[in-house]
Coordinates of N, CA and C in Angstrom, one line a residue:
M1 N 0.9 -1.2 0.0 CA 0.0 0.0 0.0 C 0.9 1.2 0.0
A2 N 0.6 2.2 -0.8 CA 1.4 3.4 -1.0 C 1.1 4.3 0.2
A3 N 2.1 5.1 0.6 CA 2.0 6.1 1.7 C 1.0 7.1 1.3
P4 N 0.2 7.7 2.2 CA -0.8 8.7 1.8 C -0.1 10.0 1.4
A5 N -0.7 10.7 0.5 CA -0.1 12.0 0.0 C -0.2 13.0 1.2
V6 N 0.8 13.8 1.3 CA 0.9 14.8 2.3 C 1.0 16.2 1.7
R7 N 0.5 17.2 2.5 CA 0.6 18.5 2.0 C 1.6 19.2 2.9
F8 N 2.6 20.0 2.3 CA 3.6 20.6 3.1 C 3.3 22.1 3.3
P9 N 3.6 22.7 4.4 CA 3.4 24.1 4.6 C 4.5 24.9 3.7
D10 N 4.1 26.1 3.3 CA 5.1 26.9 2.5 C 6.2 27.3 3.5
A11 N 7.3 26.7 3.3 CA 8.5 26.9 4.3 C 8.9 28.4 4.3
T12 N 8.9 29.0 3.1 CA 9.3 30.4 3.1 C 8.3 31.3 3.9
L13 N 7.0 31.1 3.7 CA 6.1 31.9 4.5 C 6.1 31.6 6.0
V14 N 6.4 30.3 6.3 CA 6.6 29.9 7.7 C 7.7 30.7 8.3
A15 N 8.9 30.8 7.6 CA 10.0 31.5 8.1 C 9.8 33.0 8.2
V16 N 9.1 33.6 7.2 CA 8.8 35.0 7.2 C 7.9 35.3 8.4
D17 N 6.9 34.5 8.6 CA 5.9 34.8 9.8 C 6.7 34.6 11.1
Y18 N 7.6 33.8 11.2 CA 8.4 33.6 12.4 C 9.4 34.8 12.6
L19 N 10.1 35.2 11.6 CA 11.1 36.2 11.7 C 10.5 37.6 11.9
R20 N 9.3 37.9 11.3 CA 8.8 39.3 11.3 C 8.7 39.9 12.7
P21 N 8.1 39.3 13.7 CA 8.1 40.0 15.0 C 9.5 40.0 15.7
L22 N 10.3 39.1 15.3 CA 11.7 39.0 16.0 C 12.6 40.1 15.4
L23 N 12.4 40.5 14.2 CA 13.3 41.6 13.6 C 12.6 42.9 13.4
D24 N 11.4 43.0 14.0 CA 10.6 44.3 13.9 C 11.4 45.4 14.5
P25 N 11.5 46.6 13.8 CA 10.7 47.1 12.8 C 11.2 46.9 11.3
V26 N 12.2 46.1 11.2 CA 12.8 45.8 9.8 C 11.7 45.1 9.0
H27 N 11.6 45.4 7.7 CA 10.7 44.7 6.8 C 11.2 43.3 6.6
V28 N 10.4 42.3 6.8 CA 10.7 40.9 6.5 C 9.6 40.4 5.5
G29 N 10.0 39.9 4.4 CA 9.0 39.5 3.4 C 9.7 38.6 2.3
T30 N 8.9 38.5 1.2 CA 9.4 37.7 0.1 C 9.6 38.6 -1.2
R31 N 9.2 39.9 -1.1 CA 9.4 40.8 -2.2 C 9.9 42.2 -1.7
V32 N 10.6 42.9 -2.6 CA 11.1 44.2 -2.3 C 9.9 45.1 -2.2
P33 N 9.7 45.8 -1.0 CA 8.5 46.7 -0.9 C 8.7 47.9 -1.8
R34 N 7.6 48.5 -2.2 CA 7.6 49.8 -2.9 C 6.9 50.8 -2.0
P35 N 7.5 51.9 -1.7 CA 8.9 52.3 -2.1 C 9.9 51.3 -1.4
R36 N 11.0 51.2 -2.0 CA 12.1 50.4 -1.4 C 12.6 51.0 -0.1
L37 N 12.8 50.1 0.9 CA 13.2 50.5 2.2 C 14.7 50.4 2.4
P38 N 15.3 51.2 3.3 CA 16.7 51.1 3.4 C 17.2 49.8 4.1
E39 N 16.3 49.2 5.0 CA 16.6 47.9 5.6 C 15.5 46.9 5.3
M40 N 15.9 45.8 4.9 CA 14.9 44.7 4.7 C 15.6 43.3 4.6
V41 N 14.8 42.3 4.9 CA 15.2 40.9 4.9 C 14.2 40.2 4.0
L42 N 14.7 39.6 2.9 CA 13.9 38.9 2.0 C 14.2 37.4 2.0
L43 N 13.2 36.6 2.0 CA 13.4 35.2 1.9 C 12.7 34.6 0.7
R44 N 13.4 33.7 0.0 CA 12.9 33.1 -1.2 C 13.3 31.6 -1.2
R45 N 12.4 30.8 -1.6 CA 12.8 29.3 -1.7 C 13.5 29.2 -3.1
L46 N 14.7 28.5 -3.0 CA 15.5 28.3 -4.1 C 15.3 26.8 -4.7
G47 N 14.6 26.1 -3.9 CA 14.4 24.7 -4.3 C 14.5 23.8 -3.1
G48 N 15.1 22.6 -3.3 CA 15.3 21.7 -2.2 C 14.3 20.5 -2.4
P49 N 14.8 19.3 -2.2 CA 13.9 18.1 -2.5 C 13.1 17.7 -1.3
R50 N 12.1 16.9 -1.7 CA 11.4 16.1 -0.6 C 12.3 15.0 -0.2
R51 N 12.6 15.0 1.1 CA 13.6 14.0 1.6 C 13.0 12.6 1.6
N52 N 11.7 12.5 2.0 CA 11.0 11.3 2.1 C 9.5 11.6 2.0
P53 N 8.6 10.7 2.1 CA 7.2 11.0 1.9 C 6.6 12.1 2.9
I54 N 7.3 12.3 4.0 CA 6.7 13.3 5.0 C 7.6 14.5 5.3
V55 N 8.8 14.6 4.8 CA 9.7 15.7 5.1 C 10.2 16.3 3.8
D56 N 10.0 17.6 3.8 CA 10.5 18.5 2.6 C 11.7 19.3 3.1
D57 N 12.8 19.2 2.4 CA 14.0 20.0 2.7 C 14.0 21.3 1.8
A58 N 13.4 22.4 2.4 CA 13.3 23.6 1.6 C 14.6 24.4 1.7
R59 N 15.2 24.7 0.6 CA 16.4 25.6 0.6 C 16.0 27.0 0.4
I60 N 16.3 27.8 1.5 CA 15.8 29.2 1.5 C 17.0 30.2 1.4
D61 N 16.8 31.1 0.5 CA 17.8 32.2 0.3 C 17.4 33.3 1.1
V62 N 18.3 33.8 1.9 CA 18.0 35.0 2.8 C 18.9 36.1 2.3
Q63 N 18.3 37.3 2.0 CA 19.0 38.4 1.6 C 18.7 39.6 2.5
V64 N 19.8 40.3 3.0 CA 19.6 41.3 4.0 C 20.2 42.6 3.4
W65 N 19.5 43.7 3.3 CA 20.0 45.0 2.9 C 20.0 46.0 4.1
A66 N 20.9 46.8 4.1 CA 21.0 47.9 5.1 C 21.8 49.0 4.6
P67 N 21.8 50.2 5.3 CA 22.5 51.3 4.8 C 24.1 51.2 4.8
D68 N 24.6 50.3 5.7 CA 26.1 50.2 5.7 C 26.4 48.7 6.0
D69 N 27.7 48.4 5.7 CA 28.1 47.0 5.8 C 27.9 46.5 7.3
S70 N 28.2 47.3 8.2 CA 28.1 46.8 9.6 C 26.7 46.5 10.0
R71 N 25.8 47.4 9.6 CA 24.4 47.1 10.0 C 23.8 45.9 9.2
A72 N 24.2 45.7 7.9 CA 23.8 44.6 7.1 C 24.3 43.3 7.8
S73 N 25.5 43.3 8.2 CA 26.1 42.1 8.9 C 25.4 41.8 10.2
D74 N 25.1 42.9 11.0 CA 24.5 42.7 12.3 C 23.1 42.1 12.1
L75 N 22.3 42.7 11.1 CA 21.0 42.2 10.9 C 21.0 40.8 10.4
A76 N 21.9 40.5 9.5 CA 22.0 39.1 9.0 C 22.3 38.1 10.2
E77 N 23.2 38.5 11.1 CA 23.5 37.7 12.2 C 22.3 37.4 13.1
S78 N 21.4 38.5 13.2 CA 20.2 38.3 14.0 C 19.3 37.3 13.3
A79 N 19.1 37.5 12.0 CA 18.3 36.5 11.2 C 18.8 35.1 11.3
R80 N 20.1 35.0 11.2 CA 20.8 33.7 11.3 C 20.5 33.0 12.6
Y81 N 20.7 33.8 13.7 CA 20.5 33.3 15.1 C 19.0 32.8 15.2
H82 N 18.1 33.6 14.8 CA 16.7 33.2 14.9 C 16.3 32.0 14.1
L83 N 16.8 32.0 12.8 CA 16.5 30.8 12.0 C 17.1 29.5 12.5
A84 N 18.2 29.6 13.2 CA 18.8 28.4 13.8 C 17.9 27.9 14.9
R85 N 17.1 28.7 15.5 CA 16.2 28.3 16.6 C 14.8 28.2 16.2
I86 N 14.4 28.2 14.9 CA 13.0 28.2 14.5 C 12.3 26.9 15.0
C87 N 13.1 25.8 15.1 CA 12.5 24.5 15.5 C 11.9 24.6 16.9
E88 N 12.4 25.5 17.7 CA 11.9 25.6 19.1 C 10.5 26.3 19.1
A89 N 10.2 27.0 18.1 CA 8.9 27.8 18.1 C 7.9 27.3 17.1
V90 N 8.4 26.6 16.0 CA 7.5 26.3 14.9 C 7.5 24.7 14.8
P91 N 6.5 24.0 15.2 CA 6.5 22.6 15.3 C 6.7 21.9 13.9
E92 N 6.2 22.6 12.8 CA 6.3 22.0 11.5 C 7.8 21.9 11.0
V93 N 8.6 22.8 11.5 CA 10.0 22.8 11.2 C 10.8 21.9 12.1
R94 N 11.3 20.8 11.6 CA 11.9 19.8 12.4 C 13.4 20.0 12.5
V95 N 14.0 20.6 11.5 CA 15.5 20.8 11.5 C 15.8 22.1 10.7
S96 N 16.7 22.9 11.2 CA 17.2 24.0 10.5 C 18.7 23.9 10.4
T97 N 19.2 23.9 9.1 CA 20.6 23.8 8.9 C 21.1 25.0 8.0
E98 N 22.3 25.4 8.3 CA 22.9 26.5 7.5 C 23.7 25.8 6.3
E99 N 23.3 26.3 5.1 CA 24.0 25.8 4.0 C 25.2 26.7 3.6
T100 N 24.9 28.0 3.6 CA 25.9 29.0 3.3 C 25.8 30.1 4.3
G101 N 26.9 30.4 5.0 CA 26.9 31.4 6.1 C 26.8 32.8 5.5
P102 N 26.6 33.8 6.3 CA 26.5 35.2 5.8 C 27.7 35.6 5.0
T103 N 27.4 36.2 3.9 CA 28.5 36.7 3.0 C 28.1 38.1 2.5
L104 N 29.0 39.0 2.7 CA 28.7 40.4 2.3 C 29.0 40.5 0.8
I105 N 27.9 40.7 0.0 CA 28.0 40.9 -1.4 C 27.2 42.1 -1.8
P106 N 27.8 43.2 -2.0 CA 27.0 44.4 -2.4 C 26.1 44.2 -3.6
D107 N 24.9 44.8 -3.5 CA 23.9 44.7 -4.5 C 24.3 45.5 -5.7
A108 N 24.7 44.8 -6.8 CA 25.1 45.5 -8.0 C 23.8 45.9 -8.8
P109 N 23.8 47.0 -9.5 CA 24.9 48.0 -9.7 C 24.8 49.1 -8.7
S110 N 23.9 49.1 -7.8 CA 23.7 50.2 -6.8 C 24.8 50.2 -5.8
D111 N 25.5 49.1 -5.5 CA 26.5 49.0 -4.5 C 25.9 49.1 -3.1
V112 N 24.6 48.9 -2.9 CA 24.0 48.9 -1.6 C 24.5 47.7 -0.8
P113 N 24.9 47.9 0.5 CA 25.3 46.7 1.3 C 24.3 45.7 1.4
R114 N 24.7 44.4 1.1 CA 23.8 43.3 1.2 C 24.5 42.1 1.7
V115 N 23.9 41.3 2.5 CA 24.4 40.0 3.0 C 23.5 38.9 2.5
L116 N 24.2 37.8 2.0 CA 23.4 36.7 1.5 C 23.8 35.5 2.4
M117 N 22.8 34.6 2.6 CA 23.0 33.3 3.2 C 21.9 32.4 2.8
T118 N 22.2 31.1 3.0 CA 21.2 30.1 2.6 C 21.0 29.1 3.8
V119 N 19.7 28.8 4.1 CA 19.4 27.8 5.1 C 18.5 26.8 4.5
V120 N 18.5 25.6 5.1 CA 17.6 24.5 4.7 C 16.7 24.3 5.9
L121 N 15.4 24.4 5.7 CA 14.4 24.1 6.7 C 13.7 22.8 6.3
S122 N 13.8 21.8 7.2 CA 13.2 20.5 7.0 C 11.8 20.6 7.6
V123 N 10.8 20.6 6.8 CA 9.4 20.8 7.3 C 8.7 19.5 7.1
R124 N 7.8 19.2 8.1 CA 7.0 18.0 8.1 C 5.7 18.3 7.5
G125 N 5.3 17.4 6.6 CA 3.9 17.6 6.0 C 2.9 16.9 6.8
A126 N 1.6 17.0 6.4 CA 0.5 16.4 7.0 C -0.5 15.9 6.0
V127 N -1.2 14.9 6.3 CA -2.2 14.4 5.4 C -3.4 15.3 5.6
P128 N -3.9 15.9 4.4 CA -5.0 16.9 4.5 C -6.2 16.2 5.0
T129 N -7.0 16.9 5.8 CA -8.2 16.4 6.4 C -9.4 16.9 5.7

């Protein structure tokens, strides 16, 4: 007998909803707001496979913009810290691993300070009722 089909939560939105109050008043979302803000944290799923019938390994790109390198790095470290602890607050997220640590790569061609990092959130699915 085949395993029942499961539905996975949107790992990106789960992470956004978790980070928003922790990084307030910084904008945390999936798109650049209009007008563009000087500080923001954007999360986007880059892919990642289903590990098994009930666990999805979502690879999440985290981009952090700020007015200067120091603030961008500080904000990225805060996001990094909180994402490492997401499992303690969000039951659907079983494991959080860092794939690429924070790297300062200015946003070309504007040269705005930006830090990039990648995390993998292993989320558990559920059989829809």
